[in-house]
Coordinates of C-alpha atoms in Angstrom, one line a residue:
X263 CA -0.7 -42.6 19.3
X264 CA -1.7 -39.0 18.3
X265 CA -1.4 -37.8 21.0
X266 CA 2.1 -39.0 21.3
X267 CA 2.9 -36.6 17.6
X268 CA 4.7 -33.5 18.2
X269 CA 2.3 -30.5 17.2
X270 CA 4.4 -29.5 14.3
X271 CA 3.9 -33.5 13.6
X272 CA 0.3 -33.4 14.3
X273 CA -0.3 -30.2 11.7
X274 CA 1.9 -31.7 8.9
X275 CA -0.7 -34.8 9.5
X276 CA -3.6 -32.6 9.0
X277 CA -2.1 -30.9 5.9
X278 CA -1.5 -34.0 4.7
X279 CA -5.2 -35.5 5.2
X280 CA -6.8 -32.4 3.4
X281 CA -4.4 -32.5 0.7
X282 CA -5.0 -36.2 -0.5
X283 CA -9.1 -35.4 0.6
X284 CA -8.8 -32.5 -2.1
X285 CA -6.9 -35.1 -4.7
X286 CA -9.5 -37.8 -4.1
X287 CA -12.3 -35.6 -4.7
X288 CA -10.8 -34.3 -7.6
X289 CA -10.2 -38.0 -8.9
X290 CA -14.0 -38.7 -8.1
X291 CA -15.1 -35.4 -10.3
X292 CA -12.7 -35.9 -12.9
X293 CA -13.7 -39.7 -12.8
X294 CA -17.7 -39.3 -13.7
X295 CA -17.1 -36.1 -16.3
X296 CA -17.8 -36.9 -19.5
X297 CA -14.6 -34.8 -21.0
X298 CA -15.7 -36.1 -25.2
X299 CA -19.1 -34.2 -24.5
X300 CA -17.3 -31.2 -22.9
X301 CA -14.5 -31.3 -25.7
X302 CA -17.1 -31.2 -28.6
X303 CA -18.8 -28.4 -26.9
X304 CA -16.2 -25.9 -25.4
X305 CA -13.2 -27.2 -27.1
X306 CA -13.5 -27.1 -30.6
X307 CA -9.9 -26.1 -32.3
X308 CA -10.9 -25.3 -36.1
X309 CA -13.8 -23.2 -34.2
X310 CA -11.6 -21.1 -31.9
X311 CA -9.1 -20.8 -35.0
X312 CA -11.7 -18.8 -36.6
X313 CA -12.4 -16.2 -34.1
X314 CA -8.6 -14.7 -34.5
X315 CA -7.5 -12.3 -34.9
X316 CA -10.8 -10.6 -34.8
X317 CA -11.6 -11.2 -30.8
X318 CA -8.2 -9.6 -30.3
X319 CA -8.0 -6.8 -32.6
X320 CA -12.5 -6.6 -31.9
X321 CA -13.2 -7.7 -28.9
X322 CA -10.3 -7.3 -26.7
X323 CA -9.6 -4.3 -27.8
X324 CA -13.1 -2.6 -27.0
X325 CA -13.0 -4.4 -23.5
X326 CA -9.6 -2.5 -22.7
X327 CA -10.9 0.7 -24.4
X328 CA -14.5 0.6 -22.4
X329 CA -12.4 -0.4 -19.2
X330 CA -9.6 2.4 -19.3
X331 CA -12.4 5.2 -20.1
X332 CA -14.8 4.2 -17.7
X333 CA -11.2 3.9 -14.9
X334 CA -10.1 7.3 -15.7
X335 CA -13.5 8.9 -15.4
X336 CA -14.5 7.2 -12.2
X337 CA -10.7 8.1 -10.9
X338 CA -11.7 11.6 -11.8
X339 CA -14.9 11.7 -10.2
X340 CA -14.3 9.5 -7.2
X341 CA -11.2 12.0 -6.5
X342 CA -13.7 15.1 -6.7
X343 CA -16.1 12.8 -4.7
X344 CA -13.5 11.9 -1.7
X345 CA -12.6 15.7 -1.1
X346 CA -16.6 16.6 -0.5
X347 CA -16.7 13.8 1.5
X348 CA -13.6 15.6 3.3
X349 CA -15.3 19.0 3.1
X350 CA -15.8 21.0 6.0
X351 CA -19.2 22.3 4.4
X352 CA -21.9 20.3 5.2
X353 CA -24.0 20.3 2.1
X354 CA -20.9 18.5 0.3
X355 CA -20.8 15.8 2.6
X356 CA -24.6 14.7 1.8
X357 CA -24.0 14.8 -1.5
X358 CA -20.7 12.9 -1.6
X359 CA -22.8 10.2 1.0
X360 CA -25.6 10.2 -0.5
X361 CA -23.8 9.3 -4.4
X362 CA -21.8 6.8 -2.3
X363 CA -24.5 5.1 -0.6
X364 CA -26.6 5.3 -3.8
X365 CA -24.4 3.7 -6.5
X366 CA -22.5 1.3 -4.1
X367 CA -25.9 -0.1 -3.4
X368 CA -27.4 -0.5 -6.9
X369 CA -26.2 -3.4 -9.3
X370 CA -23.9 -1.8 -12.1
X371 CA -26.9 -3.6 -14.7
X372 CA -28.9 -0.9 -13.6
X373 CA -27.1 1.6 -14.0
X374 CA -25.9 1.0 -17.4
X375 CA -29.8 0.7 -18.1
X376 CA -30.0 4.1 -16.7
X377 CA -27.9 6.0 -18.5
X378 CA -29.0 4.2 -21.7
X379 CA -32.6 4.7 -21.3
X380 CA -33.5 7.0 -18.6
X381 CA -30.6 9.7 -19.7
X382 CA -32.0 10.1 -23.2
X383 CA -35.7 10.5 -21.9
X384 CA -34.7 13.0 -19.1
X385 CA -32.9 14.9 -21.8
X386 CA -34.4 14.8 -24.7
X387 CA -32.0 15.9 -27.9
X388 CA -29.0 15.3 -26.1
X389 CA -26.7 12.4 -27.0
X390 CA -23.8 11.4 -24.6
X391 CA -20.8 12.0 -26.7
X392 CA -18.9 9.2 -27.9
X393 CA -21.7 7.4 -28.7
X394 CA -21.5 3.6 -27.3
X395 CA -18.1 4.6 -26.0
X396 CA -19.0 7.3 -24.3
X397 CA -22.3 5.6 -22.8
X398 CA -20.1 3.0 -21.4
X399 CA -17.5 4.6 -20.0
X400 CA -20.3 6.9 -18.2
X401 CA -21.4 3.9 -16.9
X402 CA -18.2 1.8 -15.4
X403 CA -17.1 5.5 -14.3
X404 CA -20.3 6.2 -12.3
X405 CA -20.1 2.8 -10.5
X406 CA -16.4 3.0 -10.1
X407 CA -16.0 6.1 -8.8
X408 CA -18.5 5.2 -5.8
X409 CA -16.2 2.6 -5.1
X410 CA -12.8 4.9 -5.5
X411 CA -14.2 8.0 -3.8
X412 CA -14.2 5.7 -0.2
X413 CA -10.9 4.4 -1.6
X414 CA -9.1 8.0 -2.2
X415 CA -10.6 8.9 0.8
X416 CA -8.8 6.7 3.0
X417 CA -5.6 7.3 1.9
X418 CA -6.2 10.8 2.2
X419 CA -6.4 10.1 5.9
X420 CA -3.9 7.7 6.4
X421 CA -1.5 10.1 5.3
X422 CA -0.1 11.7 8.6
X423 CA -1.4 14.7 10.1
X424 CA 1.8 16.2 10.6
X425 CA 2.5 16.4 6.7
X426 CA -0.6 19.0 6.4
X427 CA 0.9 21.0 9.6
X428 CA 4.2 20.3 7.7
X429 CA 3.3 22.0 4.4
X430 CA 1.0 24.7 6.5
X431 CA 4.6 25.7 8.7
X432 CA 5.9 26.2 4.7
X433 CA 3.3 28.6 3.4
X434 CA 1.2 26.5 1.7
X435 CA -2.6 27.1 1.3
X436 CA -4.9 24.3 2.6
X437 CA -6.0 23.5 -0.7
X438 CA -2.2 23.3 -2.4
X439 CA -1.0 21.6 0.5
X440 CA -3.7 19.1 -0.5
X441 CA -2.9 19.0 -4.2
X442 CA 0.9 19.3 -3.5
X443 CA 1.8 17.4 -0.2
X444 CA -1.2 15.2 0.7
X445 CA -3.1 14.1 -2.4
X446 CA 0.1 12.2 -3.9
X447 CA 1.2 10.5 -0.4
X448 CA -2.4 9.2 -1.0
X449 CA -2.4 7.9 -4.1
X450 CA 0.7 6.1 -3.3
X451 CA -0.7 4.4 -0.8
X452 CA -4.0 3.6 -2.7
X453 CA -2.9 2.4 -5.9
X454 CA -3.1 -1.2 -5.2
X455 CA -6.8 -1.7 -4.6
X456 CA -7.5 1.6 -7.4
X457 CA -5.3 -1.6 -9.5
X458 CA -8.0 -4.1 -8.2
X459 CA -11.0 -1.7 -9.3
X460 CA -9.3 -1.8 -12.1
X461 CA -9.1 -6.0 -12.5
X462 CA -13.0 -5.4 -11.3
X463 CA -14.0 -2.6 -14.2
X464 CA -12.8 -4.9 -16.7
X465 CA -15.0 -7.7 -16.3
X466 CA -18.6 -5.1 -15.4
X467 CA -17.3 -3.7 -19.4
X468 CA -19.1 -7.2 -20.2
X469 CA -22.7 -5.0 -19.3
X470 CA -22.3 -3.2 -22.6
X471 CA -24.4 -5.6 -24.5
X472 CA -27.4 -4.6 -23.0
X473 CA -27.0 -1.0 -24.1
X474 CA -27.3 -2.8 -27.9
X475 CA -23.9 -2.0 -30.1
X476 CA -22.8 -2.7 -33.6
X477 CA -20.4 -5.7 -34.5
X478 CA -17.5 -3.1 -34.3
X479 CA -18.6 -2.5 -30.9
X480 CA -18.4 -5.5 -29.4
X481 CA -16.6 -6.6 -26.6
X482 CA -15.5 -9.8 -25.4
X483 CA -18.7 -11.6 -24.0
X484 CA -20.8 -9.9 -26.6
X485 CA -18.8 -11.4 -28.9
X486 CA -18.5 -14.5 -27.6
X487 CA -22.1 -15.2 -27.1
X488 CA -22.9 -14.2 -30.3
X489 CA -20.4 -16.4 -32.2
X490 CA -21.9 -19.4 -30.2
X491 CA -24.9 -18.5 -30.6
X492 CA -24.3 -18.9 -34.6
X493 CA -22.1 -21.8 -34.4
X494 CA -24.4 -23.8 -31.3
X495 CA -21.1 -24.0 -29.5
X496 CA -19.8 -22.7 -26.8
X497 CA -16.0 -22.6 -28.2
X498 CA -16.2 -19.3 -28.6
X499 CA -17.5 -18.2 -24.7
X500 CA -14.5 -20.4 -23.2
X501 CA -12.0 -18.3 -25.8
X502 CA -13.6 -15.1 -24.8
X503 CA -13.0 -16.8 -20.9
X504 CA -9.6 -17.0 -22.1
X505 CA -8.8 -13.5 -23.4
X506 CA -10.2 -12.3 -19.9
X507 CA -7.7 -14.2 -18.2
X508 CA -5.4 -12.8 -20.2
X509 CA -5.8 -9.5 -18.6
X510 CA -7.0 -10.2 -15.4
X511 CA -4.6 -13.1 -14.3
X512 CA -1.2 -10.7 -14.6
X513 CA -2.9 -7.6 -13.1
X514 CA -4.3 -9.8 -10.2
X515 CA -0.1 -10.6 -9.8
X516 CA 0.5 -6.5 -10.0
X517 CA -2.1 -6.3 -7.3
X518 CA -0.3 -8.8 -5.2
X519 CA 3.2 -7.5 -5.4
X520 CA 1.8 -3.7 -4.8
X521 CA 0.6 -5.1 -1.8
X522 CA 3.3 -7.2 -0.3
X523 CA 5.5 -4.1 -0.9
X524 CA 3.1 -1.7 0.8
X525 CA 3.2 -4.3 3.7
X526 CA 7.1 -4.4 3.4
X527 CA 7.0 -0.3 3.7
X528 CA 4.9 -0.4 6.8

């Protein structure tokens, strides 16, 4: 008999088959939860009540701060980063690999422990300026930029070779030809996964508890954890969940829609 369905027939079966698999084991899951146990420990309304507006005008607020200063710095150094990885001197290019290579490869914990232990050691005396803030956004910026240099850097060459020889024909130097013609046509074409580093930075800002900050330093998970850890629930870590959806969620749409219309332009 199946072999008898049309194949537009025989997918529609398929989908079919996976979609009521997907409901029955939801039904199954849902079935043997035990949702009073998970409502009296994560759901808890007078609890959550409590934690406004501070884990907004707090919290929230030094997540967004730690992630925007740690994306501008990393967008800064990552730029710097992707033209000595574009250098014709040689020398540049190790150094832009080897910072690539290096902070690509290490977990972000570590270097946030870095720079808030092994920084003030190296250098004694000296204090990062901004204090926590500063710390952190040295942190998400070194990690980020790793990650943004290899971005900027391929938009630098997907931009066509003709627009260098374009702005050359013109008078331009090499280097305002870059800054002018080439650099921009870049970006352009880069900003929606510098938007998804972005989405990424904000969630890593959660490391910032183990560089040890006051209560008007905390940010959401620090928060969070610490308010459960005083109230033995977990209310608070699913409304600190929450707040990061907030954020995350309508970026993540941004991301999409830059995409489909880069995908629409080419």
């Amino acid at each position: 008999m199946t072999s008898r369905l049309s194949r537009r027939q025989r997918r529609r079966l398929s989908q079919g088959v996976q979609y009521a698999l997907f409901v029955a084991v939801l039904a199954l899951i849902a079935s043997y939860a035990d949702w009073s146990r998970l409502r009296n420990q994560f759901a808890q309304k007078d609890l959550a009540l409590r934690l406004f507006p501070e884990i907004i005008t707090t919290a929230l607020r030094n997540t967004v701060v730690y992630t925007l200063s740690g994306f501008l710095l990393g967008l800064v150094l990552g730029l710097v980063i992707a033209m000595m990885r574009l250098s014709s001197v040689a020398p540049y290019r190790w150094v832009a690999s080897v910072y690539i290579e290096l902070f690509r490869g290490l977990p972000a914990l570590l270097i946030f422990i870095f720079v808030g232990v092994a920084v003030p050691l190296a250098f004694p005396g000296t204090e990062i300026p901004g204090g926590t803030y500063g710390k952190v956004a040295l942190g998400l910026g070194l990690v980020a930029a790793a990650y943004m240099a290899e971005t900027i850097r391929a938009g630098i060459q997907a931009v066509p070779k003709g627009q260098m020889e374009a702005a050359r024909s013109l008078g331009f130097s090499h280097g305002r030809a870059m800054v002018s013609v080439i650099i921009p046509q870049a970006f352009r074409i880069v900003i929606p996964p510098l938007t998804n580093e972005l989405v990424l930075l904000f969630k890593d800002s959660s490391l910032v508890l183990f560089l040890g900050v006051t209560l008007q330093e905390r940010e959401l998970t620090k928060f969070g954890r610490d308010l459960a850890s005083q109230t033995a629930n977990s209310t608070p870590i699913l409304v600190a969940g929450l707040c990061y959806l907030l954020v995350t969620v309508p970026l993540s749409f941004v991301v999409r829609r830059l995409e489909a219309r880069a995908d629409k332009a080419t």
